CSV table of N, CA, C and O in Angstrom, one decimal:
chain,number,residue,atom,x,y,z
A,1,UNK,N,197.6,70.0,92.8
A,1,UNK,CA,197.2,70.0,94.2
A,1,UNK,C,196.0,70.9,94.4
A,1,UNK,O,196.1,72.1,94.2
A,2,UNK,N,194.9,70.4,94.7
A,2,UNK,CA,193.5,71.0,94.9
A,2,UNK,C,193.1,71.4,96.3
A,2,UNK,O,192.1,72.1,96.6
A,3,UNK,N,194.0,70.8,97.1
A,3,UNK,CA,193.3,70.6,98.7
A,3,UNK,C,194.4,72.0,99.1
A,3,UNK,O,195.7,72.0,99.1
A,4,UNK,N,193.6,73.0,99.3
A,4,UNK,CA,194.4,74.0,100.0
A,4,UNK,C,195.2,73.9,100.9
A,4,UNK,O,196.1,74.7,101.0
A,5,UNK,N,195.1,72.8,101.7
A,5,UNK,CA,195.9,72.3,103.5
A,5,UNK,C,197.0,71.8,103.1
A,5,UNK,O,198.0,72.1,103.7
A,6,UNK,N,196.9,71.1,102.1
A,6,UNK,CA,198.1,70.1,100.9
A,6,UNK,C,199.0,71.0,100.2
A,6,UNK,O,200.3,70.8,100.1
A,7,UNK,N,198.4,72.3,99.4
A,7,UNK,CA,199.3,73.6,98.7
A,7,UNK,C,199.8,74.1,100.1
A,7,UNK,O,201.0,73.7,100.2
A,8,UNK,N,199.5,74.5,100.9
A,8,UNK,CA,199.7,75.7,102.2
A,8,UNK,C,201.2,74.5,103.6
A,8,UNK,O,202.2,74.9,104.2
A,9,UNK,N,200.6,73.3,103.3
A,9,UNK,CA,202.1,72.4,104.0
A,9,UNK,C,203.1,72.5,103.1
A,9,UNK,O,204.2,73.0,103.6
A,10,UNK,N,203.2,72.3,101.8
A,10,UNK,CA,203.9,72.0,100.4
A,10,UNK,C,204.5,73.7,100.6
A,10,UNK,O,205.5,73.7,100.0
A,11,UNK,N,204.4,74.0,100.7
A,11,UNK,CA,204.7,76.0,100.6
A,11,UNK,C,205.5,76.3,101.4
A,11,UNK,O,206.5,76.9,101.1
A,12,UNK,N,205.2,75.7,103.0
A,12,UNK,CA,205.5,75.8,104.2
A,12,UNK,C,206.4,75.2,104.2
A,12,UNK,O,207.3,75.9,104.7
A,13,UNK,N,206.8,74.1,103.9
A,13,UNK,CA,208.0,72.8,104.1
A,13,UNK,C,209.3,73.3,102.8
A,13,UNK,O,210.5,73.2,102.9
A,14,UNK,N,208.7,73.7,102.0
A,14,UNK,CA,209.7,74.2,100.7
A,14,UNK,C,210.0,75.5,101.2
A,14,UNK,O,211.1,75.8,100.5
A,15,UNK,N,209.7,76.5,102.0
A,15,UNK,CA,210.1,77.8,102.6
A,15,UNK,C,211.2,76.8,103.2
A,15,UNK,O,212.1,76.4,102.4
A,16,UNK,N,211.1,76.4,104.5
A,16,UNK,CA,211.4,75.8,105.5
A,16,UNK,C,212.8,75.0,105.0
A,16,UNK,O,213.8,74.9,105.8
A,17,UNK,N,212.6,74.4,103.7
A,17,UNK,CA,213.6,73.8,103.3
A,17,UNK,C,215.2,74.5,102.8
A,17,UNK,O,216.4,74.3,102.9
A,18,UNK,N,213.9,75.6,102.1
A,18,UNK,CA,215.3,76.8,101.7
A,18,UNK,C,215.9,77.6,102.9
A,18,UNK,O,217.0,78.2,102.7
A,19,UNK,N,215.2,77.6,104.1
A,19,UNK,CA,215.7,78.3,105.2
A,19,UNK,C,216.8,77.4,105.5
A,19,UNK,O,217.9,77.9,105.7
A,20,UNK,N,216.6,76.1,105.7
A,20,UNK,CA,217.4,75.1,106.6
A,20,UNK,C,218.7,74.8,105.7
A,20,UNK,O,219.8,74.7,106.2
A,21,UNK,N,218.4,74.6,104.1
A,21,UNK,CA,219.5,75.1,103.4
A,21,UNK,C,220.9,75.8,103.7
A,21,UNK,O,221.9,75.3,103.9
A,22,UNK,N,220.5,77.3,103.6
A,22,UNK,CA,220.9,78.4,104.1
A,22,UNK,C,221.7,78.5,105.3
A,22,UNK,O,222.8,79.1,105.5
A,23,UNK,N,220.9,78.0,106.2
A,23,UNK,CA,221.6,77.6,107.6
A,23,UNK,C,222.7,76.4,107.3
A,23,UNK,O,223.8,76.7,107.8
A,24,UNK,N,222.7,75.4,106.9
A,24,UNK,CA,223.8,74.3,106.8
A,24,UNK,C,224.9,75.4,106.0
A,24,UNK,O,226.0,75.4,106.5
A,25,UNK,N,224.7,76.2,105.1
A,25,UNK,CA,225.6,76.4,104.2
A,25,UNK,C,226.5,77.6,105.2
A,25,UNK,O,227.7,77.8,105.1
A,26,UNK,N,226.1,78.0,105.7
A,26,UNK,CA,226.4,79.1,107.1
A,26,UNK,C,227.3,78.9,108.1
A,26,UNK,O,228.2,79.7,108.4
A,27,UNK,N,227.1,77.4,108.7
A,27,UNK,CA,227.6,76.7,109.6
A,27,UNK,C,229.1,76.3,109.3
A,27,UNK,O,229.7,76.0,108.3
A,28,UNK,N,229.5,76.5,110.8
A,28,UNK,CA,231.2,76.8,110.8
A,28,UNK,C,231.7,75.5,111.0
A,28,UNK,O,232.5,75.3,111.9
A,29,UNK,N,231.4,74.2,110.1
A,29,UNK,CA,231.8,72.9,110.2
A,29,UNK,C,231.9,72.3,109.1
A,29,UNK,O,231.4,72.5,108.0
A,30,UNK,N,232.8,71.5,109.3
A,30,UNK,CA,233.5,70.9,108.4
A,30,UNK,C,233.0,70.6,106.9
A,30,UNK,O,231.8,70.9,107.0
A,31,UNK,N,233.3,70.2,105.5
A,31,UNK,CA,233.0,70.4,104.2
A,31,UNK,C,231.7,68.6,104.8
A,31,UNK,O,230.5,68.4,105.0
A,32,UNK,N,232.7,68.0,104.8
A,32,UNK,CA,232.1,66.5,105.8
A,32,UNK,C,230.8,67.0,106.5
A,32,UNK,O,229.6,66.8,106.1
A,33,UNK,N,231.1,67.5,107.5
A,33,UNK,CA,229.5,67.5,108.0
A,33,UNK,C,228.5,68.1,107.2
A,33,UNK,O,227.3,67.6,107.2
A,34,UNK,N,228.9,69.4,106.2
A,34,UNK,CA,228.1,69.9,105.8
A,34,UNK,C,227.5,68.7,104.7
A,34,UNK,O,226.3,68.3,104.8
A,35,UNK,N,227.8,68.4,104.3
A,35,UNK,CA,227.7,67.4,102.8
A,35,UNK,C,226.8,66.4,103.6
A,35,UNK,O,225.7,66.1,103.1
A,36,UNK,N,227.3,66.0,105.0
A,36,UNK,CA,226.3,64.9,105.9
A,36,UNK,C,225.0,66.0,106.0
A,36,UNK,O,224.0,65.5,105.6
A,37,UNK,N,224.9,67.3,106.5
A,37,UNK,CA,223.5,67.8,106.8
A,37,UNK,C,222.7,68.0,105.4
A,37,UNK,O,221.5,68.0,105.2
A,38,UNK,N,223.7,68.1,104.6
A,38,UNK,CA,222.6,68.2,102.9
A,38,UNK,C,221.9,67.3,102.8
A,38,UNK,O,220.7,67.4,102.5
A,39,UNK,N,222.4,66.5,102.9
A,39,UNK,CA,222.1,64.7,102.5
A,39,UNK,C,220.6,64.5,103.1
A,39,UNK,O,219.5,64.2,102.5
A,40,UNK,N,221.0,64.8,104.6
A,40,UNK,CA,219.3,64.8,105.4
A,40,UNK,C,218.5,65.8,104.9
A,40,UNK,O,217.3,65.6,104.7
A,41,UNK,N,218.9,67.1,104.5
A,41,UNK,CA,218.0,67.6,103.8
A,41,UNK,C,217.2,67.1,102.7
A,41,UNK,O,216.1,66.8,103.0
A,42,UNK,N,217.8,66.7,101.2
A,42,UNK,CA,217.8,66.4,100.1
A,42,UNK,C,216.8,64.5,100.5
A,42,UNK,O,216.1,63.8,99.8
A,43,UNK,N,217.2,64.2,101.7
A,43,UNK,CA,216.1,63.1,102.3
A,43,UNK,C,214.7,63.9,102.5
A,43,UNK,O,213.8,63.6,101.7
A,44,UNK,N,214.5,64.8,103.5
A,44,UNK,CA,213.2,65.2,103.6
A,44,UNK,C,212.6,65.7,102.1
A,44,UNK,O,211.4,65.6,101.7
A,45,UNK,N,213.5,66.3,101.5
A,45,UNK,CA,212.9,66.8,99.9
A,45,UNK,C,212.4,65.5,99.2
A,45,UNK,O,211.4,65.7,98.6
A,46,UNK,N,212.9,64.3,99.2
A,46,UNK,CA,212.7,63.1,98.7
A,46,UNK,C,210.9,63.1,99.5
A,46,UNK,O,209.8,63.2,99.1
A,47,UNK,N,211.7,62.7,100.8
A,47,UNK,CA,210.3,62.2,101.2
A,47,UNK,C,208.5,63.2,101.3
A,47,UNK,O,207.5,62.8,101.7
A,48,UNK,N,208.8,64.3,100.8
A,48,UNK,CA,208.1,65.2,100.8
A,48,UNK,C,207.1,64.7,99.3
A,48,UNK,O,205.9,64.8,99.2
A,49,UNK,N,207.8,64.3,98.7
A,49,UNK,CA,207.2,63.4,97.2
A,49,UNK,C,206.4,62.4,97.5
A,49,UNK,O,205.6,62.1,96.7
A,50,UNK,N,206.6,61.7,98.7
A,50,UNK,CA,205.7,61.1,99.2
A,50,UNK,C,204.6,60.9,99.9
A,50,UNK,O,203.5,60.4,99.7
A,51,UNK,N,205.7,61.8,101.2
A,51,UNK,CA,204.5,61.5,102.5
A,51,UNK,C,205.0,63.2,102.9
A,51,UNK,O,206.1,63.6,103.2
A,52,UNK,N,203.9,63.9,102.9
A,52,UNK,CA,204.4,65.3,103.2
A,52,UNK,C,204.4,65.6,104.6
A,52,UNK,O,205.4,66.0,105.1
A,53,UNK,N,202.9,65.4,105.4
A,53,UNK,CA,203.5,65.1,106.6
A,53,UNK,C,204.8,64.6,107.4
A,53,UNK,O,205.4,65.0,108.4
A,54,UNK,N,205.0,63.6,106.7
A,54,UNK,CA,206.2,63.1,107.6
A,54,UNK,C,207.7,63.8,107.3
A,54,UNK,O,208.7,63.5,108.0
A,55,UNK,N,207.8,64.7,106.1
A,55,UNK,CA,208.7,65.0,105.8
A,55,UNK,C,209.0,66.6,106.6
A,55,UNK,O,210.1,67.1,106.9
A,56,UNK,N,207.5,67.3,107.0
A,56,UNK,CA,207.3,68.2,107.7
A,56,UNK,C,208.0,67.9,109.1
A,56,UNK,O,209.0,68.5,109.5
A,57,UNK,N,207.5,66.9,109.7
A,57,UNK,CA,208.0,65.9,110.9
A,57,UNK,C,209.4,66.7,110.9
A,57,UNK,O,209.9,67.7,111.4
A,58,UNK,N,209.8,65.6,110.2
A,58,UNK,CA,211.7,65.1,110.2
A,58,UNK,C,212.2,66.6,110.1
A,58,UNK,O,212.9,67.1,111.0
A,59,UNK,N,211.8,67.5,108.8
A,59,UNK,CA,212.2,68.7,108.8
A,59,UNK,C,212.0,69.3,110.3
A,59,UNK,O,213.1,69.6,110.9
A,60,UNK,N,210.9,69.5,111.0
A,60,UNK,CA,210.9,70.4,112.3
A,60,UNK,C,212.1,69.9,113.6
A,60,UNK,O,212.7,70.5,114.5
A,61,UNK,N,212.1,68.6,113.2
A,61,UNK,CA,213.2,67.8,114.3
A,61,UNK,C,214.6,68.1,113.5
A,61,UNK,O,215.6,67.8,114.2
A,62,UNK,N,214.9,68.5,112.3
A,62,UNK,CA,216.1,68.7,112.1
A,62,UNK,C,216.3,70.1,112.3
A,62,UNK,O,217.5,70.4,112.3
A,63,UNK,N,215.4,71.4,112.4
A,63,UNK,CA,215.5,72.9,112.4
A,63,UNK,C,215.6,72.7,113.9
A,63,UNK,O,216.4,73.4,114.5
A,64,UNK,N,215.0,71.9,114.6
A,64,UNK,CA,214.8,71.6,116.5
A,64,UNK,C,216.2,71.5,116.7
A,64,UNK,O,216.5,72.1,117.7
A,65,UNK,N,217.4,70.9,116.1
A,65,UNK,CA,218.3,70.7,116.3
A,65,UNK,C,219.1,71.5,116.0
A,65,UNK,O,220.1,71.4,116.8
A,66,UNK,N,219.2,72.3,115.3
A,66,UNK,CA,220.1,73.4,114.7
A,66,UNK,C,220.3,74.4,115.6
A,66,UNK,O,221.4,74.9,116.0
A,67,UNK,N,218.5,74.8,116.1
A,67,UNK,CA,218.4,75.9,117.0
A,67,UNK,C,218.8,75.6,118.2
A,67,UNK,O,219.0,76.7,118.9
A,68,UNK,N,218.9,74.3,119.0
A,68,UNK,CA,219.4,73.7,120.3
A,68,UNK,C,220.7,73.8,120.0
A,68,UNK,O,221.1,73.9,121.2
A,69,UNK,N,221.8,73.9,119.3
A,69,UNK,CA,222.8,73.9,118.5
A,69,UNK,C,223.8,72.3,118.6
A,69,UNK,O,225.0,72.1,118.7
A,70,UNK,N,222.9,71.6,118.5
A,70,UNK,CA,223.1,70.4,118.4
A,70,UNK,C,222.7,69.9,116.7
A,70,UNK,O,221.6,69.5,116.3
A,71,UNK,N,224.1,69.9,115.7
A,71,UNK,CA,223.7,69.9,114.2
A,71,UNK,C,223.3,68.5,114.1
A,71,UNK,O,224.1,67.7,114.6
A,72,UNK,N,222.4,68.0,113.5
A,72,UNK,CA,221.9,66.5,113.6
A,72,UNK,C,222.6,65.7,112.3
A,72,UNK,O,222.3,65.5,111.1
A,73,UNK,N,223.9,65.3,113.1
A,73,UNK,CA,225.1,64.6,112.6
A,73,UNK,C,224.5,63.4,112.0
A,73,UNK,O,225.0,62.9,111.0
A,74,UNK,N,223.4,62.9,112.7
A,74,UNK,CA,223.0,61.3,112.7
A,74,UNK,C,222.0,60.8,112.6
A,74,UNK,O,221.8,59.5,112.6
């Protein structure tokens, strides 16, 4: 990765990842849900291999939901 803007998202989204980690693993819900919020995690980690932008996206709409305390079941 040569494009600074490209290392500095990639840095940002992988903090962000371990943060939101941390948070699922915290949460006072079921083994089931948790295993369902990994899953969306371990999706943006997927899609981050791809399309980094878009995986930033999904990531800020699934931390958007956490903090609303609305865990994004779906």
């Amino acid at each position: 990765m040569d494009d600074p803007e490209v290392t500095a998202l990639f840095a940002l989204v992988a903090e962000r990842l371990k943060q939101a980690h941390a948070r699922v693993h915290a949460l006072n819900v079921s083994t089931e849900a948790k295993t369902a919020l990994t899953r969306q995690l371990l999706i943006v980690t997927e899609t981050a291999k791809r399309d980094l932008p878009e995986a930033a996206r999904r990531l800020a709409r699934f931390v958007q939901d956490l903090d609303e305390g609305r865990p994004p079941l779906g």
